[in-house]
Structures are given as structure tokens and as C-alpha cells.
Coordinates of C-alpha atoms and ligand atoms in Angstrom, one line a residue:
X1407 CA -118.7 43.1 42.1
X1408 CA -116.0 44.9 40.2
X1409 CA -115.7 44.4 36.4
X1410 CA -112.5 43.3 34.8
X1411 CA -111.1 41.9 31.5
X1412 CA -110.5 38.5 33.1
X1413 CA -114.1 38.3 34.3
X1414 CA -115.6 38.9 30.9
X1415 CA -112.9 37.0 29.0
X1416 CA -112.9 33.5 27.7
X1417 CA -109.7 31.5 28.2
X1418 CA -108.2 29.1 25.7
X1419 CA -105.7 26.6 27.3
X1420 CA -102.7 25.4 25.2
X1421 CA -100.6 22.4 26.0
X1422 CA -97.5 23.4 24.0
X1423 CA -96.1 19.9 23.7
X1424 CA -99.2 18.8 21.8
X1425 CA -100.4 21.8 20.0
X1426 CA -98.2 22.4 16.8
X1427 CA -94.7 21.3 15.9
X1428 CA -92.9 23.7 13.6
X1429 CA -89.5 21.9 13.3
X1430 CA -90.3 18.3 12.8
X1431 CA -88.9 16.9 16.0
X1432 CA -92.3 15.5 17.0
X1433 CA -92.7 17.9 19.9
X1434 CA -95.0 20.9 19.8
X1435 CA -93.3 24.3 20.1
X1436 CA -93.7 28.0 20.6
X1437 CA -93.2 28.9 16.9
X1438 CA -95.9 26.3 16.1
X1439 CA -98.3 28.1 18.5
X1440 CA -97.4 31.5 17.0
X1441 CA -98.1 30.1 13.5
X1442 CA -101.6 29.3 14.7
X1443 CA -102.2 32.8 16.2
X1444 CA -105.0 33.5 13.6
X1445 CA -106.7 30.3 14.3
X1446 CA -106.6 31.0 18.0
X1447 CA -108.0 34.5 17.5
X1448 CA -110.7 33.1 15.3
X1449 CA -112.2 31.2 18.2
X1450 CA -113.1 34.6 19.8
X1451 CA -111.1 33.9 23.0
X1452 CA -109.6 36.7 25.0
X1453 CA -106.9 35.0 27.1
X1454 CA -104.4 32.1 26.3
X1455 CA -103.1 30.0 29.2
X1456 CA -99.9 28.3 28.3
X1457 CA -99.0 25.1 30.3
X1458 CA -95.3 25.2 31.4
X1459 CA -92.8 26.1 28.8
X1460 CA -89.8 26.4 31.2
X1461 CA -86.6 24.3 31.2
X1462 CA -87.5 20.9 32.6
X1463 CA -86.2 17.3 32.6
X1464 CA -89.8 16.5 31.7
X1465 CA -90.5 13.8 34.3
X1466 CA -94.0 15.4 34.6
X1467 CA -94.1 17.2 31.2
X1468 CA -92.8 20.5 32.4
X1469 CA -94.2 20.5 35.9
X1470 CA -90.8 19.7 37.2
X1471 CA -88.9 23.0 36.4
X1472 CA -85.1 23.3 36.5
X1473 CA -85.0 26.9 35.4
X1474 CA -87.9 29.3 35.9
X1475 CA -86.4 31.8 33.5
X1476 CA -85.3 29.6 30.7
X1477 CA -87.3 28.0 27.9
X1478 CA -87.4 24.3 27.4
X1479 CA -85.1 23.6 24.5
X1480 CA -87.7 21.4 22.7
X1481 CA -90.1 24.4 22.7
X1482 CA -87.7 27.1 21.4
X1483 CA -86.0 30.1 22.8
X1484 CA -86.9 33.2 24.9
X1485 CA -87.1 35.0 21.6
X1486 CA -89.7 32.6 20.4
X1487 CA -91.8 33.2 23.5
X1488 CA -91.5 37.0 23.1
X1489 CA -92.6 36.6 19.4
X1490 CA -95.6 34.4 20.5
X1491 CA -96.7 36.9 23.2
X1492 CA -96.4 39.8 20.7
X1493 CA -98.4 37.9 18.1
X1494 CA -101.2 37.2 20.6
X1495 CA -101.2 40.7 22.0
X1496 CA -101.4 42.1 18.5
X1497 CA -104.6 40.2 18.2
X1498 CA -106.0 41.5 21.5
X1499 CA -105.4 38.3 23.4
X1500 CA -103.6 38.3 26.7
X1501 CA -101.2 35.5 27.9
X1502 CA -101.0 33.9 31.2
X1503 CA -98.3 31.3 32.1
X1504 CA -98.2 28.5 34.5
X1505 CA -96.5 29.2 37.9
X1506 CA -95.2 26.0 39.5
X1507 CA -93.8 27.0 42.8
X1508 CA -95.1 24.3 45.2
X1509 CA -92.1 22.3 44.0
X1510 CA -89.3 22.5 41.5
X1511 CA -87.4 19.8 39.7
X1512 CA -84.8 17.8 41.6
X1513 CA -82.4 19.1 38.9
X1514 CA -83.0 22.8 39.8
X1515 CA -79.7 24.3 41.1
X1516 CA -81.5 25.3 44.3
X1517 CA -82.3 21.6 45.0
X1518 CA -78.9 20.4 44.0
X1519 CA -77.5 22.9 46.4
X1520 CA -80.0 22.0 49.1
X1521 CA -79.2 18.3 48.8
X1522 CA -75.4 18.9 48.7
X1523 CA -75.1 19.2 52.5
X1524 CA -77.0 19.8 55.7
X1525 CA -75.0 23.0 56.1
X1526 CA -75.9 24.4 52.7
X1527 CA -77.5 27.9 52.9
X1528 CA -80.2 26.5 50.6
X1529 CA -80.9 23.4 52.7
X1530 CA -83.9 25.1 54.3
X1531 CA -85.4 26.0 50.9
X1532 CA -86.9 22.5 50.7
X1533 CA -88.5 20.2 53.3
X1534 CA -86.0 17.8 55.0
X1535 CA -86.9 15.6 57.9
X1536 CA -85.1 12.8 59.8
X1537 CA -86.5 9.3 59.6
X1538 CA -89.2 8.1 62.0
X1539 CA -88.7 4.6 63.3
X1540 CA -86.3 3.8 60.5
X1541 CA -88.8 4.8 57.9
X1542 CA -90.4 8.0 56.3
X1543 CA -91.2 10.9 58.7
X1544 CA -95.0 10.4 58.4
X1545 CA -97.6 8.5 56.3
X1546 CA -98.2 11.1 53.6
X1547 CA -98.6 9.7 50.1
X1548 CA -97.4 11.2 46.9
X1549 CA -100.0 12.0 44.2
X1550 CA -98.5 9.7 41.6
X1551 CA -97.8 6.7 43.9
X1552 CA -95.9 5.7 47.0
X1553 CA -94.7 7.6 50.0
X1554 CA -94.3 11.5 49.7
X1555 CA -90.9 11.2 51.3
X1556 CA -87.7 10.2 49.5
X1557 CA -84.6 9.2 51.4
X1558 CA -81.4 11.0 50.5
X1559 CA -78.7 8.6 51.2
X1560 CA -76.1 11.4 51.4
X1561 CA -77.5 13.0 54.5
X1562 CA -79.8 10.2 55.8
X1563 CA -82.7 12.6 55.7
X1564 CA -85.9 12.5 53.8
X1565 CA -87.3 15.2 51.5
X1566 CA -90.9 15.8 50.9
X1567 CA -92.4 15.5 47.4
X1568 CA -96.2 15.6 47.1
X1569 CA -95.9 14.6 43.5
X1570 CA -93.1 12.6 41.8
X1571 CA -89.8 12.1 43.6
X1572 CA -88.2 14.4 41.0
X1573 CA -90.5 17.2 42.2
X1574 CA -89.3 18.2 45.7
X1575 CA -91.6 20.6 47.6
X1576 CA -90.3 24.0 48.5
X1577 CA -90.3 25.1 52.1
X1578 CA -92.4 28.2 52.0
X1579 CA -91.6 29.0 55.6
X1580 CA -88.2 30.2 54.3
X1581 CA -88.4 34.0 53.6
X1582 CA -85.4 33.9 51.1
X1583 CA -87.2 31.3 49.0
X1584 CA -90.3 33.4 48.9
X1585 CA -88.4 36.4 48.0
X1586 CA -86.8 34.6 45.1
X1587 CA -90.2 33.4 43.8
X1588 CA -91.7 36.9 43.9
X1589 CA -88.7 38.5 42.1
X1590 CA -88.9 35.8 39.4
X1591 CA -92.7 36.5 39.0
X1592 CA -92.0 40.2 38.7
X1593 CA -89.5 39.7 36.0
X1594 CA -92.1 37.7 34.0
X1595 CA -94.6 40.6 34.3
X1596 CA -91.9 43.0 33.2
X1597 CA -91.4 40.9 30.2
X1598 CA -95.1 41.5 29.4
X1599 CA -97.1 38.5 30.4
X1600 CA -100.6 39.1 31.8
X1601 CA -101.0 36.6 34.7
X1602 CA -100.4 33.2 36.2
X1603 CA -102.2 30.0 36.6
X1604 CA -100.7 28.8 39.9
X1605 CA -100.1 25.0 40.1
X1606 CA -101.5 23.5 43.3
X1607 CA -101.7 26.9 45.0
X1608 CA -103.5 25.4 48.1
X1609 CA -100.6 23.3 49.0
X1610 CA -97.9 25.9 49.7
X1611 CA -98.2 25.9 53.5
X1612 CA -97.7 22.8 55.4
X1613 CA -98.8 22.3 59.1
X1614 CA -95.6 22.4 61.1
X1615 CA -96.8 19.4 63.1
X1616 CA -96.3 17.1 60.1
X1617 CA -98.9 14.9 61.6
X1618 CA -100.1 11.7 59.9
X1619 CA -103.1 11.8 57.6
X1620 CA -106.1 10.2 59.4
X1621 CA -107.7 7.2 57.8
X1622 CA -110.7 9.3 56.8
X1623 CA -108.6 11.9 55.1
X1624 CA -107.8 11.5 51.3
X1625 CA -104.8 13.0 49.8
X1626 CA -106.6 16.3 48.9
X1627 CA -109.1 16.5 51.7
X1628 CA -109.7 20.0 52.8
X1629 CA -108.4 19.1 56.3
X1630 CA -105.2 17.4 55.1
X1631 CA -102.2 19.0 56.9
X1632 CA -100.8 20.6 53.7
X1633 CA -104.2 21.7 52.2
X1634 CA -105.0 25.3 53.0
X1635 CA -102.3 25.0 55.6
X1636 CA -101.9 27.5 58.5
X1637 CA -99.9 30.2 56.7
X1638 CA -101.4 29.9 53.2
X1639 CA -103.4 33.2 53.3
X1640 CA -100.4 35.0 54.7
X1641 CA -98.2 33.7 52.0
X1642 CA -100.6 34.5 49.2
X1643 CA -101.2 38.0 50.5
X1644 CA -97.5 38.6 50.7
X1645 CA -97.2 37.4 47.2
X1646 CA -99.9 39.7 46.1
X1647 CA -98.0 42.7 47.7
X1648 CA -94.6 41.8 46.6
X1649 CA -95.2 40.3 43.1
X1650 CA -98.6 41.3 41.8
X1651 CA -99.5 44.7 42.9
X1652 CA -98.7 47.3 40.4
X1653 CA -99.3 44.9 37.5
X1654 CA -102.7 44.5 35.8
X1655 CA -102.3 40.7 36.2
X1656 CA -104.8 37.9 36.5
X1657 CA -104.4 35.0 38.9
X1658 CA -106.1 31.7 39.0
X1659 CA -105.0 29.0 41.5
X1660 CA -105.3 25.4 40.9
X1661 CA -107.0 24.5 44.3
X1662 CA -107.2 20.9 45.4
X1663 CA -109.2 20.6 48.7
X1664 CA -111.4 23.6 47.9
X1665 CA -114.9 23.8 49.2
X1666 CA -117.2 26.8 48.7
X1667 CA -116.4 27.9 52.3
X1668 CA -112.6 27.8 52.2
X1669 CA -112.5 29.1 48.6
X1670 CA -114.3 32.3 49.7
X1671 CA -111.3 32.9 52.0
X1672 CA -108.8 32.5 49.1
X1673 CA -110.6 34.3 46.3
X1674 CA -113.2 36.4 48.1
X1675 CA -113.3 39.9 46.6
X1676 CA -111.4 42.3 48.8
X1677 CA -109.4 39.5 50.5
X1678 CA -106.3 40.6 48.5
X1679 CA -105.4 37.1 47.6
X1680 CA -106.2 35.3 44.3
X1681 CA -108.7 36.3 41.6
X1682 CA -110.2 32.8 40.9
X1683 CA -109.5 29.2 41.5
X1684 CA -110.0 25.8 39.9
X1685 CA -112.1 23.6 42.2
X1686 CA -112.2 19.9 41.8
X1687 CA -115.8 18.9 42.8
X1688 CA -117.0 18.3 39.3
X1689 CA -113.8 16.5 38.3
X1690 CA -114.3 14.1 41.2
X1691 CA -117.8 13.2 40.3
X1692 CA -117.1 9.9 38.8
X1693 CA -114.4 8.8 41.2
X1694 CA -115.1 6.0 43.8
X1695 CA -114.0 7.1 47.2
X1696 CA -111.8 9.8 45.8
X1697 CA -109.8 7.2 43.7
X1698 CA -109.8 8.4 40.1
X1699 CA -108.8 5.0 38.8
X1700 CA -112.0 3.5 40.1
X1701 CA -115.0 5.0 38.3
X1702 CA -118.7 5.3 38.5
X1703 CA -121.3 6.7 36.0
X1704 CA -122.0 10.4 36.1
X1705 CA -125.4 11.4 37.5
X1706 CA -126.8 14.6 36.0
X1707 CA -128.6 15.8 39.1
X1708 CA -125.4 15.5 41.0
X1709 CA -123.6 17.4 38.3
X1710 CA -126.2 20.1 38.5
X1711 CA -126.0 20.4 42.3
X1712 CA -122.3 20.9 42.2
X1713 CA -122.6 23.6 39.6
X1714 CA -125.4 25.2 41.5
X1715 CA -123.4 25.1 44.8
X1716 CA -120.5 26.9 43.2
X1717 CA -122.6 29.4 41.2
X1718 CA -124.7 30.5 44.3
X1719 CA -121.9 30.1 46.8
X1720 CA -119.6 32.5 45.1
X1721 CA -122.3 34.9 43.8
X1722 CA -121.6 38.5 44.6
X1723 CA -118.6 37.5 46.7
X1724 CA -116.0 35.8 44.5
X1725 CA -115.5 34.8 40.9
X1726 CA -115.9 31.3 39.5
X1727 CA -113.8 29.7 36.9
X1728 CA -115.5 27.0 34.8
X1729 CA -113.9 24.1 33.0
X1730 CA -115.1 20.7 31.8
X1731 CA -111.5 19.4 31.2
X1732 CA -107.9 20.4 31.1
X1733 CA -104.5 18.6 30.5
X1734 CA -105.0 16.4 33.6
X1735 CA -108.6 15.2 32.8
X1736 CA -110.2 13.0 30.1
X1737 CA -111.8 14.7 27.1
X1738 CA -115.1 16.4 28.1
X1739 CA -117.1 14.9 25.2
X1740 CA -116.1 11.4 26.3
X1741 CA -116.7 12.0 29.9
X1742 CA -119.8 14.2 30.1
X1743 CA -121.2 13.7 26.6
X1744 CA -121.7 10.8 24.2
X1745 CA -118.6 10.5 22.0
X1746 CA -119.8 7.2 20.4
X1747 CA -123.2 8.2 19.2
X1748 CA -123.6 12.0 19.5
X1749 CA -120.0 13.3 19.4
X1750 CA -120.8 16.6 17.6
X1751 CA -124.1 17.2 19.3
X1752 CA -122.8 16.5 22.8
X1753 CA -119.6 18.4 22.3
X1754 CA -121.6 21.5 21.3
X1755 CA -124.0 21.0 24.2
X1756 CA -121.1 21.0 26.7
X1757 CA -119.5 24.1 25.1
X1758 CA -122.8 25.8 25.5
X1759 CA -123.0 24.8 29.1
X1760 CA -119.5 26.0 29.9
X1761 CA -120.0 29.3 28.1
X1762 CA -123.3 30.0 29.8
X1763 CA -122.3 29.8 33.4
X1764 CA -121.3 32.7 35.6
X1765 CA -117.5 33.0 36.0
X1766 CA -114.6 32.8 33.5
X1767 CA -114.8 29.9 31.1
X1768 CA -111.8 27.8 30.1
X1769 CA -111.7 25.9 26.8
X1770 CA -109.0 23.3 26.4
X1771 CA -107.3 22.8 23.0
X1772 CA -109.3 20.5 20.9
X1773 CA -112.5 20.9 22.9
X1774 CA -113.6 23.3 20.2
X1775 CA -113.3 20.4 17.7
X1776 CA -115.0 17.8 19.9
X1777 CA -111.8 15.9 20.2
X1778 CA -112.4 12.6 22.1
X1779 CA -110.5 10.2 24.3
X1780 CA -107.9 7.9 22.7
X1781 CA -107.7 4.2 23.5
X1782 CA -104.2 2.9 22.9
X1783 CA -104.0 -0.9 23.0
X1784 CA -100.7 -1.1 24.7
X1785 CA -99.4 0.6 27.9
X1786 CA -96.2 1.3 25.9
X1787 CA -98.1 4.0 23.9
X1788 CA -98.8 5.9 27.1
X1789 CA -96.4 8.6 28.3
X1790 CA -97.9 10.1 31.5
X1791 CA -96.0 9.3 34.6
X1792 CA -99.3 9.0 36.6
X1793 CA -100.8 6.5 34.1
X1794 CA -97.6 4.4 33.9
X1795 CA -97.4 4.2 37.7
X1796 CA -101.0 3.3 38.1
X1797 CA -100.6 0.5 35.5
X1798 CA -97.6 -0.9 37.2
X1799 CA -99.2 -0.8 40.7
X1800 CA -102.6 -2.2 39.5
X1801 CA -101.0 -5.1 37.9
X1802 CA -98.8 -5.8 41.0
X1803 CA -102.0 -5.7 43.1
X1804 CA -103.6 -8.4 40.8
X1805 CA -105.9 -6.2 38.8
X1806 CA -106.4 -7.8 35.4
X1807 CA -104.6 -6.1 32.6
X1808 CA -107.8 -5.6 30.7
X1809 CA -109.5 -3.9 33.6
X1810 CA -106.5 -1.6 34.2
X1811 CA -106.5 -0.6 30.5
X1812 CA -110.2 0.1 30.7
X1813 CA -109.7 2.4 33.5
X1814 CA -106.7 4.1 31.7
X1815 CA -108.8 4.5 28.6
X1816 CA -111.4 6.4 30.5
X1817 CA -109.2 8.4 32.9
X1818 CA -105.6 8.8 31.7
X1819 CA -104.3 12.3 31.5
X1820 CA -102.8 11.3 28.0
X1821 CA -106.5 11.5 26.7
X1822 CA -106.0 15.2 26.7
X1823 CA -102.4 15.2 25.6
X1824 CA -102.6 13.5 22.2
X1825 CA -101.7 15.9 19.5
X1826 CA -104.0 18.6 18.3
X1827 CA -105.9 17.4 15.2
X1828 CA -105.3 20.0 12.5
X1829 CA -106.1 17.9 9.4
X1830 CA -106.7 14.2 8.1
X1831 CA -103.2 14.2 6.8
X1832 CA -100.1 12.5 8.3
X1833 CA -99.9 12.8 12.1
X1834 CA -103.1 14.9 11.9
X1835 CA -101.0 17.8 10.6
X1836 CA -99.4 18.2 14.0
X1837 CA -95.8 17.3 12.9
X1838 CA -93.6 16.2 10.0
X1839 CA -91.7 13.9 12.4
X1840 CA -92.5 11.1 14.8
X1841 CA -94.9 12.6 17.3
X1842 CA -93.9 12.3 21.0
X1843 CA -97.2 10.6 21.7
X1844 CA -99.5 8.8 19.2
X1845 CA -102.2 10.7 17.3
X1846 CA -105.8 9.7 18.0
X1847 CA -106.8 7.6 14.9
X1848 CA -110.2 9.4 14.8
X1849 CA -108.3 12.4 13.3
X1850 CA -109.5 11.2 9.9
X1851 CA -112.9 12.5 10.8
X1852 CA -112.3 14.9 13.7
X1853 CA -109.9 17.7 12.6
X1854 CA -109.8 21.5 12.2
X1855 CA -109.6 21.5 8.4
X1856 CA -112.7 19.4 8.0
X1857 CA -114.6 21.4 10.6
X1858 CA -113.7 24.7 8.9
X1859 CA -115.4 23.3 5.8
X1860 CA -118.5 22.2 7.6
X1861 CA -120.9 25.0 8.8
X1862 CA -122.4 22.7 11.4
X1863 CA -119.2 21.7 13.0
X1864 CA -118.3 22.0 16.7
X1865 CA -115.6 24.5 15.6
X1866 CA -118.1 26.9 14.0
X1867 CA -120.5 26.5 17.0
X1868 CA -117.6 27.4 19.4
X1869 CA -117.0 30.7 17.5
X1870 CA -120.8 31.3 17.5
X1871 CA -121.0 30.7 21.3
X1872 CA -118.0 33.0 22.2
X1873 CA -119.6 35.7 20.1
X1874 CA -122.9 35.1 21.7
X1875 CA -121.5 35.4 25.2
X1876 CA -119.8 38.7 24.2
X1877 CA -123.2 40.1 23.1
X1878 CA -125.1 38.9 26.3
X1879 CA -123.6 40.4 29.5
X1880 CA -126.1 38.6 31.6
X1881 CA -124.2 35.4 30.9
X1882 CA -121.2 37.0 32.5
X1883 CA -122.7 39.2 35.3
X1884 CA -126.2 37.9 35.6
X1885 CA -127.8 35.9 38.5
X1886 CA -128.1 32.1 38.4
X1887 CA -131.1 30.0 39.2
X1888 CA -131.2 26.3 38.6
X1889 CA -134.4 24.8 37.2
X1890 CA -135.7 21.2 37.0
X1891 CA -133.4 20.1 39.9
X1892 CA -134.3 16.5 39.9
X1893 CA -134.6 15.9 36.1
X1894 CA -132.0 13.3 35.1
X1895 CA -131.7 14.6 31.5
X1896 CA -132.5 18.3 31.4
X1897 CA -129.8 20.8 32.7
X1898 CA -131.6 24.1 32.7
X1899 CA -131.1 27.4 34.5
X1900 CA -131.9 31.1 34.2
X1901 CA -129.3 33.9 33.9
X1902 CA -130.9 37.2 34.7
X1903 CA -129.4 40.8 34.8
X1904 CA -128.1 43.5 32.6
X1905 CA -131.6 44.1 31.2
X1906 CA -132.1 40.6 30.0
X1907 CA -133.5 37.2 31.2
X1908 CA -132.1 34.1 29.5
X1909 CA -133.2 30.5 29.8
X1910 CA -130.3 28.0 29.2
X1911 CA -131.3 24.4 28.4
X1912 CA -129.0 21.5 27.8
X1913 CA -130.4 18.0 27.0
X1914 CA -127.8 15.8 28.7
X1915 CA -129.2 12.6 27.0
X1916 CA -129.6 10.8 23.8
X1917 CA -133.5 11.0 24.0
X1918 CA -135.8 13.7 22.9
X1919 CA -137.0 15.5 26.1
X1920 CA -139.5 18.2 27.1
X1921 CA -138.3 21.8 27.3
X1922 CA -139.1 24.4 29.9
X1923 CA -139.5 27.1 27.2
X1924 CA -143.2 26.9 26.3
X1925 CA -144.4 27.5 29.9
X1926 CA -142.1 30.6 30.0
X1927 CA -142.9 32.1 26.6
X1928 CA -139.2 32.0 25.4
X1929 CA -137.8 32.7 22.0
X1930 CA -134.6 30.9 20.9
X1931 CA -131.5 33.0 20.5
X1932 CA -129.0 30.3 19.8
X1933 CA -129.2 26.5 19.4
X1934 CA -126.6 23.9 19.0
X1935 CA -128.7 22.5 16.2
X1936 CA -127.6 25.5 14.2
X1937 CA -129.3 27.5 11.5
X1938 CA -131.6 24.4 10.7
X1939 CA -133.7 25.7 13.6
X1940 CA -135.5 29.0 13.0
X1941 CA -133.7 31.2 15.5
X1942 CA -135.8 33.9 17.1
X1943 CA -139.1 32.0 16.7
X1944 CA -140.9 30.6 19.7
X1945 CA -138.7 27.9 21.3
X1946 CA -140.2 24.5 20.5
X1947 CA -141.6 22.3 23.2
X1948 CA -138.9 19.6 23.0
X1949 CA -135.1 19.3 22.9
X1950 CA -133.5 16.9 20.5
X1951 CA -130.9 14.4 21.8
X1952 CA -128.0 16.6 23.2
X1953 CA -129.6 19.7 21.9
X1954 CA -128.7 22.9 23.9
X1955 CA -130.0 26.3 23.4
X1956 CA -130.4 29.7 25.0
X1957 CA -133.7 31.5 24.8
X1958 CA -134.9 34.9 25.8
X1959 CA -137.8 35.3 28.2
X1960 CA -140.2 38.1 27.4
Ligands
NOJ1227 C1 -101.2 20.0 38.7 C2 -100.8 20.0 37.2 O1 -101.9 20.4 36.4 C3 -100.4 18.6 36.8 O2 -100.3 18.4 35.4 C4 -99.1 18.3 37.6 O3 -98.7 16.9 37.4 C5 -99.3 18.5 39.1 N1 -100.0 19.7 39.4 C6 -97.8 18.7 39.7 O4 -97.3 19.9 39.3

């Protein structure tokens, strides 16, 4: 396998709307992020991924873009962006941006033109179809509710939107559209950015049959007619040639519908397509029948088997990206840990897991503090279109309000989007104004200022773990072997290579459990229990609740 900066780097994901507000309007902004550049650098991360900062009507918080080369007014100006990129570059941190080109906003001039008449030269840049039997062209559903087709009364035709009606899908079959996208990407690289996270990159190519989904196919099944569609690889390879070659850029595709098998075709080394992808198998682990609003408990052996499948499946052939949360998912400590009784301990344990796997680790803002889910009492405190649509639909279908709210408390995307908790002060130190979404009331306890002052905090452990990964190349390039496969509490594996053999153990439970270490003559190198444990001495025979550690095998 080749060695590159994005393989050994750790990524920190920033959701600009919720990171830091510099001007008191209640919305995070670019100058706010720049003001925290030293904090970001102190985490020991190498790459920052910025969620969309482009002009947008904000129906889906910036994933509905109306100008790919303009900055959202609430976030600042292009000069602010340049300053932020420079501030991060000065600190040795590269910057990747979000590329959202499966769809645009319905307010993008291209769509306005496309919609204006059937004869418009841009008509074909989006996907227009006549009605079928007086209704939508097929049975495809939109991700956030309802049909994926919206009738345009002007022309009597429907346009496709796999997400909100305000997010019409591009027609990637059109070469002019593709050219415009590549030219825009090149201009961003010339401006100095270091790569892209590509929104729903597996959905660009639609099967020209526009056949119905079968009853067995979920929205993002690998066989759905718009998932890994017939021309996807051709488009991505063309994008690589036209927009990426010549730049030292990193690409990571958000990749619904990925299995190890189809992933190898998109990110396999030497395929000339993408560098990495985000698969969803772990994120679907607690869904019932693929429905994120119906949840079941997480089984540790299942979690381990998903991780193992990807670690081994891509080994030597492609590069993994590892994440336990992002802006679309619940807080990792609330979902995979024990936020109620062992918040600090389990947040550290999960960080150790994420930073010990093969592949590039992604840390989401606040994860380094152990920020947890929020539970607003009223739906009126929620902002996310997906959450609001679900609530409306569930109530209409007769789901009791309390049950719908329980599901929202667990799964809403707004769990990840409440403001970053900088201090115990007003609005958690995020804004002087009225925040666009409420602050999690636990900020009195969970905040960066308090954690700076506490040597045993999640924040200090995050720094220790990024430094540890840097010193131990086997965590980046070593092999992976899962241990204790059936154990329902212990998540243990070996990382071997680069002249070292490491044993990684995470106690995924609130009980004291037996460690693998004694039978393997291991010495502890780092433990989530911190300096209280004599590091470097023989690893003890047990792991405390949610303890995680890495030991060296002799
Ligand atoms: C995935 C993004 O991560 C999510 O936030 C967005 O709503 C959809 N793609 C649509 O762009």
C-alpha cells in the first residue's frame, strides 16, 4: 500500500453553524472557527473537514447549495474563508470541504433556468420525467419523507429529489453539467483547499430504466437503481482525470449502499477513483429493518463483526475511514457508550477504539469533550428537516407523541448539531446572542474550559491518543486480528507491523471484566484510566468498567 498524508492523518470534523459564533448573531461562523485554530491544533489533528459553507437557503443546513463559489452570508465572506484556511495551514493542518453535487438547491440559478421551460438549455441538467398514470414517474421515496418526485405545475413534469424537494438531483448523464462541476472543483483547489468529502457520492448515476424499487429494496440498498448506478465508476474516473489529477488532494465519498465488495470497486487502490469512503453498516446497527426511527439495542459482537469485516475486507487493497458519529448521527457516547453513568470513561473508550483501527479516523466536534445527546422536551426546539418531517408523519400515523419524542431523543441529527460547549457560561460560550438551536443543558458540566483544567478529562485523553497514534505506526499501517469474537463486553484486537505488536482492549460494559493481556505477557502503553494506572508495568488481569488500553506484546 502506498503511504500518504491522508492515511496517517486524523480528521477533525467541524459543523460551522454550531462551532463558534464571532458576531453574536447566534450562528457559528468562519471567523469563529479561525479564532479557535489553536484549540483545533492542540487536539493533534492533521486535517479539518468543514461541513458546507456555501451560499444556501438552508432548507437542509447548507446541503442545498445555491452558489458553489459563494460563502453563506451568515458564515462570513470568501476573505474569512481564506483567512481560516491560512490559519489552519500555518498550523500544519490541511482543510477539506464538502462537495455536494448529487443535487443543488432549487434556488440555484441552474435549477431556476432548468425549470423555466422545457426548451431551456439547462433543462437536461436536472432529471425531469412525465407523469405515470397521473402520478409520479415511479415509486422512489425521498430520504426525508414522501415521494422522490415533485410536480412542477409550469411544465406538468416531475423532477427527481432523493432528499428534500428543495434539493433537485443533477442529471449526471449531461456532459455540460459534469464539466461545470469539475471546473468548480478545480477553482477550489487553486484557491488552496486540500480535498473534498463528497456528499452521497454513490448516488450520482441513475439506472436509465427508472424502474420501481422492489418491495425488498430499502432506499439505500446496494441494488437500488440509483445506488452504484451503471455509470458511477465512469463518472468518478472522469472526475479524477478532469478535476483531481495534478492536485495533492484527498477524497472521501459518503457512500450509502456500500458493501465491502462494491466499496473495493470505488476505493480500491489503483482504480483511479476515490481515496476512501464512509460506509454505513455500523451506523445502521441499531435500526429495525433499515428504519432509523425504529431502534434496537446495540450488540457488541455484531459491532465487532462489522468492524472486522471492513478491516479485513479492505486490508492491503483499499483504505478505511472510521467514524463513530458525524453531523447526521447521534452523539457516539450516548449511542455506543454509557452517557448516564460512565460518560467520561465510555467517551474515552470510544476514542481509543476509533484511533486504534486501521484507516483514517474522523473525530466530530465535541466528541473530544464527550458531548452527549440532548433531549429537548418540545418538537419546537428541533431544527432538522428530517426530524421535523418524521415527527409530523409519526403523529399522523398514530404513533403516541411520547414514543416519537423518545425516538427523536435517541436518533435526531440535532443531537450532533447543538452548539459546541466551550464553557459553563452563557450559551456554553458559543454565542453572545440567541443560538440558532438550544444549547445542551449539560454544558454546566461538560465543556472545554472545565476539561482543560482537569487532567483526567476526555479532552486531555483525546490529545494523548492522537499523540500515541502518531508514535505507533502499527496503528496506521499494521495488520488487524479480532480476538474474543463472541465476548459480549470485551472488544479486543491485535495490530501488528512496523516492528511492533499491540494489543487493543476496550471494555464495552459497565462491569469489571477479564483482560486478554496476562496470557499474552503484555505491558500497558496507554490506558483510558490515565496516569493513575502505572503505565509500562505488566497489564493487569482485569479491565475496569469502560476501561480501554493499548498494550505492547513482548
Ligand atoms: C448527507 C449529508 O451528510 C446530510 O447532512 C444531507 O442531509 C444529505 N446528504 C443530503 O445532502
